[in-house]
Short mmCIF file of C-alpha atoms in Angstrom, two decimals:
data_model
loop_
_atom_site.label_atom_id
_atom_site.label_comp_id
_atom_site.label_asym_id
_atom_site.label_seq_id
_atom_site.Cartn_x
_atom_site.Cartn_y
_atom_site.Cartn_z
CA GLY A 6 -15.93 1.90 7.29
CA ALA A 7 -13.74 0.11 5.21
CA VAL A 8 -11.24 -1.35 8.33
CA VAL A 9 -8.55 -4.29 8.46
CA SER A 10 -6.95 -5.34 10.84
CA GLN A 11 -3.97 -7.89 10.85
CA HIS A 12 -2.99 -9.99 13.90
CA PRO A 13 -0.27 -10.31 15.62
CA SER A 14 1.21 -6.43 15.03
CA TRP A 15 4.25 -8.74 15.38
CA VAL A 16 6.22 -11.97 16.20
CA ILE A 17 9.72 -13.37 16.59
CA CYS A 18 9.95 -16.97 16.16
CA LYS A 19 12.56 -18.61 15.66
CA SER A 20 14.39 -20.20 12.19
CA GLY A 21 12.61 -23.47 11.19
CA THR A 22 9.75 -22.25 12.65
CA SER A 23 6.27 -21.51 10.50
CA VAL A 24 4.21 -18.12 11.70
CA LYS A 25 0.99 -17.69 10.35
CA ILE A 26 -0.58 -14.14 10.67
CA GLU A 27 -4.13 -13.48 9.84
CA CYS A 28 -5.80 -10.17 7.69
CA ARG A 29 -9.52 -9.10 8.48
CA SER A 30 -11.38 -7.54 6.99
CA LEU A 31 -14.06 -5.94 9.84
CA ASP A 32 -17.08 -3.61 8.49
CA PHE A 33 -17.46 -4.95 4.86
CA GLN A 34 -16.95 -7.98 2.88
CA ALA A 35 -13.63 -8.96 0.51
CA THR A 36 -14.06 -11.25 -2.09
CA THR A 37 -9.91 -10.41 -2.50
CA MET A 38 -7.75 -9.39 -0.50
CA PHE A 39 -3.63 -8.06 -0.99
CA TRP A 40 -0.60 -9.73 0.14
CA TYR A 41 2.49 -7.07 0.79
CA ARG A 42 5.92 -7.39 2.78
CA GLN A 43 8.11 -3.41 3.25
CA PHE A 44 11.67 -3.95 3.66
CA PRO A 45 13.15 -0.58 5.76
CA LYS A 46 12.92 2.31 3.04
CA GLN A 47 11.69 0.55 0.38
CA SER A 48 8.17 0.70 -1.17
CA LEU A 49 5.54 -1.86 -1.21
CA MET A 50 5.32 -5.41 -3.31
CA LEU A 51 3.47 -7.18 -3.72
CA MET A 52 3.52 -11.66 -3.17
CA ALA A 53 -0.12 -13.08 -4.05
CA THR A 54 -3.65 -11.57 -4.66
CA SER A 55 -5.71 -13.56 -2.11
CA ASN A 56 -9.48 -14.70 -3.52
CA GLU A 57 -12.13 -16.30 -1.13
CA GLY A 58 -12.80 -19.27 -2.24
CA SER A 59 -10.15 -19.97 -4.87
CA LYS A 60 -6.78 -19.80 -5.14
CA ALA A 61 -4.42 -17.88 -4.10
CA THR A 62 -2.23 -15.83 -7.34
CA TYR A 63 1.49 -14.94 -6.55
CA GLU A 64 3.42 -12.60 -7.94
CA GLN A 65 6.54 -13.45 -10.32
CA GLY A 66 9.93 -14.53 -7.93
CA VAL A 67 7.50 -15.50 -4.26
CA GLU A 68 7.56 -19.30 -3.38
CA LYS A 69 3.68 -20.63 -3.04
CA ASP A 70 4.87 -22.86 -1.27
CA LYS A 71 6.84 -20.89 1.72
CA PHE A 72 4.24 -17.99 1.56
CA LEU A 73 0.50 -20.36 1.84
CA ILE A 74 -2.10 -18.33 1.56
CA ASN A 75 -5.79 -19.01 2.49
CA HIS A 76 -9.24 -17.03 1.95
CA ALA A 77 -11.25 -19.06 3.75
CA SER A 78 -14.31 -16.59 4.03
CA LEU A 79 -14.99 -13.05 3.08
CA THR A 80 -13.12 -11.53 6.19
CA LEU A 81 -10.45 -12.93 6.26
CA SER A 82 -7.10 -14.04 4.24
CA THR A 83 -4.39 -15.83 6.60
CA LEU A 84 -0.45 -15.64 5.55
CA THR A 85 1.31 -18.49 6.87
CA VAL A 86 5.52 -17.94 6.49
CA THR A 87 6.71 -21.91 6.44
CA SER A 88 10.79 -22.42 7.87
CA ALA A 89 11.59 -19.32 8.16
CA HIS A 90 14.27 -18.24 7.42
CA PRO A 91 16.67 -14.50 8.55
CA GLU A 92 15.73 -12.95 5.41
CA ASP A 93 12.29 -13.38 5.93
CA SER A 94 12.05 -10.97 8.04
CA SER A 95 10.83 -7.68 7.30
CA PHE A 96 6.81 -5.81 7.25
CA TYR A 97 3.91 -7.90 6.07
CA ILE A 98 1.42 -5.99 5.14
CA CYS A 99 -2.54 -6.69 4.05
CA SER A 100 -4.84 -5.19 2.25
CA ALA A 101 -8.36 -6.06 0.82
CA ASN A 102 -10.62 -4.51 -1.28
CA LEU A 103 -14.28 -2.14 -0.84
CA GLN A 104 -16.09 -4.22 -3.09
CA SER A 105 -17.29 -1.71 -5.99
CA THR A 106 -14.87 0.35 -5.57
CA ASP A 107 -11.40 -0.26 -6.73
CA THR A 108 -8.96 1.44 -3.50
CA GLN A 109 -7.10 -0.70 -0.94
CA TYR A 110 -7.50 -0.46 2.31
CA PHE A 111 -4.82 -1.75 4.56
CA GLY A 112 -4.20 -3.93 7.43
CA PRO A 113 -1.66 -2.23 10.33
CA GLY A 114 0.64 -4.65 9.24
CA THR A 115 2.73 -7.05 11.05
CA ARG A 116 6.01 -6.81 11.55
CA LEU A 117 8.73 -10.83 11.45
CA THR A 118 11.42 -10.66 13.23
CA VAL A 119 12.98 -13.82 11.92
CA LEU A 120 15.97 -15.19 14.83
CA ASP B 30 11.90 -1.50 -13.99
CA GLN B 31 9.92 0.59 -11.53
CA GLN B 32 6.94 1.47 -13.26
CA VAL B 33 5.95 3.89 -11.01
CA LYS B 34 8.57 6.09 -9.77
CA GLN B 35 8.57 9.20 -7.16
CA ASN B 36 11.67 10.63 -7.73
CA SER B 37 12.06 13.01 -4.61
CA PRO B 38 12.88 10.81 -1.22
CA SER B 39 11.78 13.78 0.86
CA LEU B 40 10.82 17.32 1.06
CA SER B 41 10.39 19.88 3.98
CA VAL B 42 7.90 22.35 4.72
CA GLN B 43 6.55 25.12 6.37
CA GLU B 44 3.59 24.72 8.16
CA GLY B 45 0.29 26.65 6.80
CA ARG B 46 2.18 26.50 3.25
CA ILE B 47 1.42 24.21 0.57
CA SER B 48 3.38 20.49 -0.07
CA ILE B 49 3.67 18.93 -3.39
CA LEU B 50 4.34 15.85 -4.33
CA ASN B 51 5.22 14.09 -7.44
CA CYS B 52 4.79 11.14 -9.10
CA ASP B 53 5.67 9.60 -12.49
CA TYR B 54 4.69 7.21 -14.31
CA THR B 55 5.76 5.17 -17.51
CA ASN B 56 2.90 1.89 -17.55
CA SER B 57 -0.09 3.57 -20.57
CA MET B 58 -2.67 0.72 -19.35
CA PHE B 59 -2.76 2.35 -15.61
CA ASP B 60 -5.86 3.97 -15.59
CA TYR B 61 -6.54 4.97 -11.65
CA PHE B 62 -3.85 6.41 -8.99
CA LEU B 63 -4.16 6.73 -5.24
CA TRP B 64 -1.68 8.41 -2.53
CA TYR B 65 -1.55 6.72 0.49
CA LYS B 66 0.31 8.25 3.85
CA LYS B 67 2.11 5.75 6.14
CA TYR B 68 3.13 6.35 8.70
CA PRO B 69 6.55 3.60 10.85
CA ALA B 70 6.16 0.65 11.56
CA GLU B 71 1.97 0.72 10.80
CA GLY B 72 -0.13 0.59 7.55
CA PRO B 73 -0.59 3.49 4.58
CA THR B 74 -3.57 5.04 5.86
CA PHE B 75 -5.93 6.56 2.01
CA LEU B 76 -5.76 9.60 0.79
CA ILE B 77 -7.35 10.81 -2.44
CA SER B 78 -8.17 8.95 -5.93
CA ILE B 79 -8.07 9.64 -8.88
CA SER B 80 -9.31 8.45 -12.27
CA SER B 81 -8.13 8.56 -15.92
CA ILE B 82 -10.70 9.76 -17.18
CA LYS B 83 -10.91 13.65 -14.61
CA ASP B 84 -7.76 15.62 -14.28
CA LYS B 85 -8.62 16.76 -10.99
CA ASN B 86 -10.12 15.39 -7.28
CA GLU B 87 -10.14 17.71 -4.61
CA ASP B 88 -11.06 16.29 -1.23
CA GLY B 89 -10.39 18.81 1.80
CA ARG B 90 -7.23 20.11 2.37
CA PHE B 91 -6.06 17.42 -0.54
CA THR B 92 -5.82 17.87 -4.46
CA VAL B 93 -4.93 15.43 -6.65
CA PHE B 94 -3.68 15.93 -9.66
CA LEU B 95 -3.54 14.19 -13.26
CA ASN B 96 -1.70 14.77 -16.35
CA LYS B 97 -1.82 11.92 -18.58
CA SER B 98 0.16 13.07 -21.38
CA ALA B 99 2.47 13.87 -19.09
CA LYS B 100 2.32 10.19 -17.22
CA HIS B 101 2.42 12.58 -14.11
CA LEU B 102 0.16 13.35 -11.29
CA SER B 103 1.04 15.17 -8.20
CA LEU B 104 -0.79 15.94 -4.42
CA HIS B 105 -1.36 19.34 -2.65
CA ILE B 106 -1.95 20.03 0.49
CA VAL B 107 -2.71 23.07 1.85
CA PRO B 108 -2.58 24.11 4.06
CA SER B 109 0.35 22.49 5.80
CA GLN B 110 0.14 20.90 8.95
CA PRO B 111 2.66 19.27 11.54
CA GLY B 112 0.45 15.66 11.82
CA ASP B 113 1.26 15.74 7.46
CA SER B 114 4.39 14.76 8.31
CA ALA B 115 4.77 11.11 7.63
CA VAL B 116 5.65 8.78 4.00
CA TYR B 117 3.55 9.38 1.02
CA PHE B 118 2.85 6.92 -1.46
CA CYS B 119 1.55 7.37 -4.56
CA ALA B 120 0.26 4.37 -5.92
CA ALA B 121 -1.33 3.23 -9.75
CA SER B 122 -3.44 -0.22 -10.78
CA ALA B 123 -4.65 -0.81 -14.36
CA GLN B 124 -8.00 -1.83 -15.06
CA GLY B 125 -8.14 -6.01 -16.05
CA GLY B 126 -4.88 -5.92 -13.41
CA GLY B 127 -7.78 -7.27 -10.77
CA ASN B 128 -7.06 -4.43 -8.88
CA LYS B 129 -3.46 -5.43 -8.00
CA LEU B 130 -1.89 -1.75 -6.68
CA THR B 131 1.55 -0.83 -8.26
CA PHE B 132 3.53 1.81 -5.77
CA GLY B 133 5.98 3.94 -5.98
CA THR B 134 8.84 4.75 -3.68
CA GLY B 135 7.36 6.72 -1.24
CA THR B 136 8.28 10.51 -0.40
CA GLN B 137 9.09 12.00 3.32
CA LEU B 138 7.11 15.34 3.94
CA LYS B 139 8.18 16.48 7.02
CA VAL B 140 6.54 20.02 8.10
CA GLU B 141 8.07 21.81 9.91
CA LEU B 142 7.07 24.37 12.28
#
């Protein structure tokens, strides 16, 4: 139980294009999902909290117009990196809270490379 | 401001011995702590957690100890196995914080034969 998937697992795109990453909770419903990014040899940094049916809550310093989050159902949240630039290249990981617990379960991550 | 710190970036242990990974935190509002294991290019895998009302939680080879007065927690793995080699992150959340996790910087554990 508590499986979270991400798609795609890796993506390479040209500078200026937009990339959408999907995060799905496969065997449970998640009213809240989280998006993180991790730079090499660094910790996971929370970008935003995705709330089903409402606007996402962004952490300080994260541009909401650049990182668009949509949480349209209880099992799907999407992160769109708009007008991607090379500095957006990173490992993006989502997580979902198993309801009634405080434990977050993570997806396998998406490696984004912007050329 | 690093609210959760793992001061040892790496740890090497012999197979069969105990691995002890340490984590310190500064935010006294944290009341729930978790340990995750992570391989390169993969998402973190949940290992074990502990609530601030407890000082110990055990699950198989993994035991987490919490010392609230020292704002310190540790993960003990015994016996250590080569498959335990990975990066271990501790994370903390605060009640009323919307379940947001603050992660430590990670400790690379290497279990040698």
